Short mmCIF file of C-alpha atoms in Angstrom, two decimals:
data_model
loop_
_atom_site.label_atom_id
_atom_site.label_comp_id
_atom_site.label_asym_id
_atom_site.label_seq_id
_atom_site.Cartn_x
_atom_site.Cartn_y
_atom_site.Cartn_z
CA MET H 238 61.18 -151.21 34.30
CA LEU H 239 64.42 -151.20 33.44
CA THR H 240 63.87 -152.47 29.87
CA ALA H 241 61.34 -149.66 29.62
CA ILE H 242 64.09 -147.09 30.36
CA ALA H 243 66.62 -148.65 28.32
CA ALA H 244 63.75 -148.64 25.66
CA LEU H 245 63.84 -144.73 26.18
CA ILE H 246 67.30 -144.34 26.50
CA LEU H 247 68.89 -145.79 23.31
CA PRO H 248 67.21 -143.90 20.42
CA ILE H 249 68.29 -140.66 22.49
CA SER H 250 71.92 -141.69 22.65
CA LEU H 251 71.72 -142.87 18.86
CA ALA H 252 70.10 -139.69 17.89
CA ALA H 253 72.71 -137.32 20.02
CA ALA H 254 75.42 -139.64 18.60
CA PRO H 255 77.84 -137.52 16.03
CA ALA H 256 77.25 -138.54 12.13
CA VAL H 257 80.38 -140.30 10.87
CA ALA H 258 81.20 -139.65 7.30
CA ALA H 259 82.03 -142.01 4.98
CA ALA H 260 85.96 -142.61 4.39
CA PRO H 261 87.17 -142.76 1.04
CA ALA H 262 88.57 -145.92 -0.22
CA SER H 263 92.39 -146.00 0.39
CA ALA H 264 95.38 -148.19 -0.12
CA THR H 265 94.70 -149.42 3.75
CA THR H 266 91.16 -150.29 3.01
CA ALA H 267 92.11 -152.06 0.08
CA ALA H 268 95.15 -153.98 2.15
CA SER H 269 92.57 -154.98 4.27
CA ASN H 270 90.06 -156.18 1.74
CA ILE H 271 92.74 -158.79 0.51
CA GLN H 272 93.79 -160.04 3.60
CA ALA H 273 89.97 -160.73 4.46
CA MET H 274 89.83 -162.48 1.20
CA HIS H 275 93.16 -164.53 1.95
CA LYS H 276 91.96 -165.70 5.32
CA LEU H 277 89.05 -167.20 3.28
CA LYS H 278 91.58 -169.44 1.76
CA VAL H 279 93.34 -170.30 4.98
CA PRO H 280 91.92 -173.39 6.76
CA THR H 281 91.64 -172.47 10.27
CA SER H 282 92.23 -176.29 11.52
CA PHE H 283 93.53 -179.41 10.31
CA VAL H 284 91.41 -180.57 7.69
CA THR H 285 91.04 -184.64 7.11
CA GLN H 286 89.39 -186.49 4.38
CA GLY H 287 85.68 -186.82 5.18
CA PRO H 288 83.07 -188.95 3.75
CA ASP H 289 82.27 -186.10 0.88
CA ASP H 290 85.94 -185.78 0.13
CA VAL H 291 86.67 -185.01 -3.86
CA CYS H 292 89.29 -187.33 -3.70
CA ASN H 293 89.12 -190.95 -2.55
CA TYR H 294 92.54 -192.89 -2.74
CA THR H 295 93.87 -193.06 0.67
CA ASN H 296 93.19 -191.32 4.17
CA SER H 297 97.06 -191.39 4.36
CA ARG H 298 99.06 -188.12 4.58
CA PRO H 299 102.63 -188.97 4.86
CA SER H 300 105.09 -186.35 3.78
CA ILE H 301 105.78 -186.70 0.11
CA ARG H 302 108.14 -185.47 -2.75
CA LEU H 303 109.97 -185.79 -5.97
CA GLY H 304 110.46 -189.37 -6.53
CA ALA H 305 107.22 -190.65 -4.44
CA SER H 306 104.87 -193.08 -5.26
CA GLY H 307 101.95 -194.72 -4.51
CA PRO H 308 97.98 -193.84 -3.21
CA ALA H 309 99.25 -190.83 -1.33
CA VAL H 310 100.49 -189.22 -4.17
CA GLN H 311 97.43 -189.72 -6.61
CA GLN H 312 95.42 -188.00 -3.67
CA ALA H 313 97.64 -185.14 -3.92
CA GLN H 314 97.71 -185.06 -7.69
CA CYS H 315 93.74 -184.98 -7.12
CA TYR H 316 93.89 -182.35 -4.59
CA LEU H 317 96.06 -180.19 -6.98
CA ASN H 318 93.85 -180.73 -10.10
CA ARG H 319 90.91 -179.67 -8.10
CA ALA H 320 92.40 -177.00 -6.04
CA ILE H 321 94.00 -175.13 -8.75
CA GLY H 322 93.34 -176.73 -12.06
CA ALA H 323 96.72 -178.47 -12.29
CA ASP H 324 95.71 -181.07 -14.92
CA LEU H 325 97.74 -183.61 -13.73
CA ASP H 326 97.49 -187.33 -14.40
CA GLU H 327 96.57 -188.79 -11.16
CA ASP H 328 99.07 -191.81 -12.03
CA GLY H 329 100.56 -191.73 -8.36
CA ASN H 330 103.80 -190.97 -9.76
CA PHE H 331 105.76 -187.65 -8.20
CA GLY H 332 107.57 -186.38 -10.53
CA ARG H 333 108.82 -183.02 -12.20
CA VAL H 334 105.39 -182.16 -13.30
CA THR H 335 103.81 -182.95 -9.77
CA GLN H 336 106.48 -180.94 -7.95
CA SER H 337 106.13 -177.90 -10.30
CA ALA H 338 102.22 -178.02 -9.86
CA THR H 339 102.89 -178.20 -6.00
CA LYS H 340 105.24 -175.14 -6.01
CA ASP H 341 102.66 -173.41 -7.84
CA PHE H 342 100.36 -174.39 -5.19
CA GLN H 343 102.01 -173.30 -2.47
CA ARG H 344 102.93 -169.84 -3.87
CA CYS H 345 99.09 -169.23 -4.54
CA ALA H 346 98.58 -170.63 -1.04
CA ASP H 347 101.29 -168.18 0.35
CA ILE H 348 102.91 -170.91 2.35
CA THR H 349 106.33 -172.53 2.23
CA VAL H 350 107.38 -173.23 -1.40
CA ASP H 351 109.58 -176.20 -1.19
CA GLY H 352 107.96 -178.60 -3.59
CA ARG H 353 106.90 -181.16 -0.98
CA ILE H 354 103.89 -182.28 0.36
CA GLY H 355 103.53 -182.48 4.15
CA ALA H 356 101.50 -181.59 7.17
CA GLN H 357 100.69 -178.01 5.67
CA THR H 358 100.47 -178.89 2.46
CA TRP H 359 98.42 -181.30 3.23
CA SER H 360 95.81 -179.25 5.00
CA PHE H 361 95.77 -176.42 2.48
CA LEU H 362 95.18 -179.10 -0.50
CA SER H 363 92.74 -180.91 1.40
CA PHE H 364 90.78 -177.30 2.63
CA TRP H 365 91.08 -175.71 -1.01
CA ALA H 366 89.88 -179.10 -2.80
CA ASN H 367 87.05 -179.53 -1.08
CA ALA H 368 85.64 -175.79 -1.06
CA PRO H 369 82.73 -174.83 -3.31
CA ASP H 370 84.95 -172.47 -5.14
CA ALA H 371 87.72 -174.49 -6.25
CA PRO H 372 90.16 -173.81 -8.36
CA PHE H 373 91.53 -170.91 -6.55
CA CYS H 374 94.44 -169.90 -9.23
#
């Protein structure tokens, strides 16, 4: 019986509700849209390498920076190539070109720009590189 009463009251209450005029586009609306798009690019949790990862040099995610070498650098270079179209040689040597691409990625991702790849950058790189719409920048 309550369901029947609710079925009768709901249409009446909707009919009595005042009409809401469409708001004109504003700077606030545009800013909200930009924020919503940015949220789509931000990982909501730490992303680890999985079986469908686009890069498979290593599962290791150590902090790396200028002068580092090895499979973790190759993994980062591969991610940078996929995430932002960096066109790096995946040679495993973290030189000036890889550092520059890392800074470009960090600026694009709106995270700390230091040219080093630590936990935050790894998470964003993994997320962006494996996203279906990559490259982003």
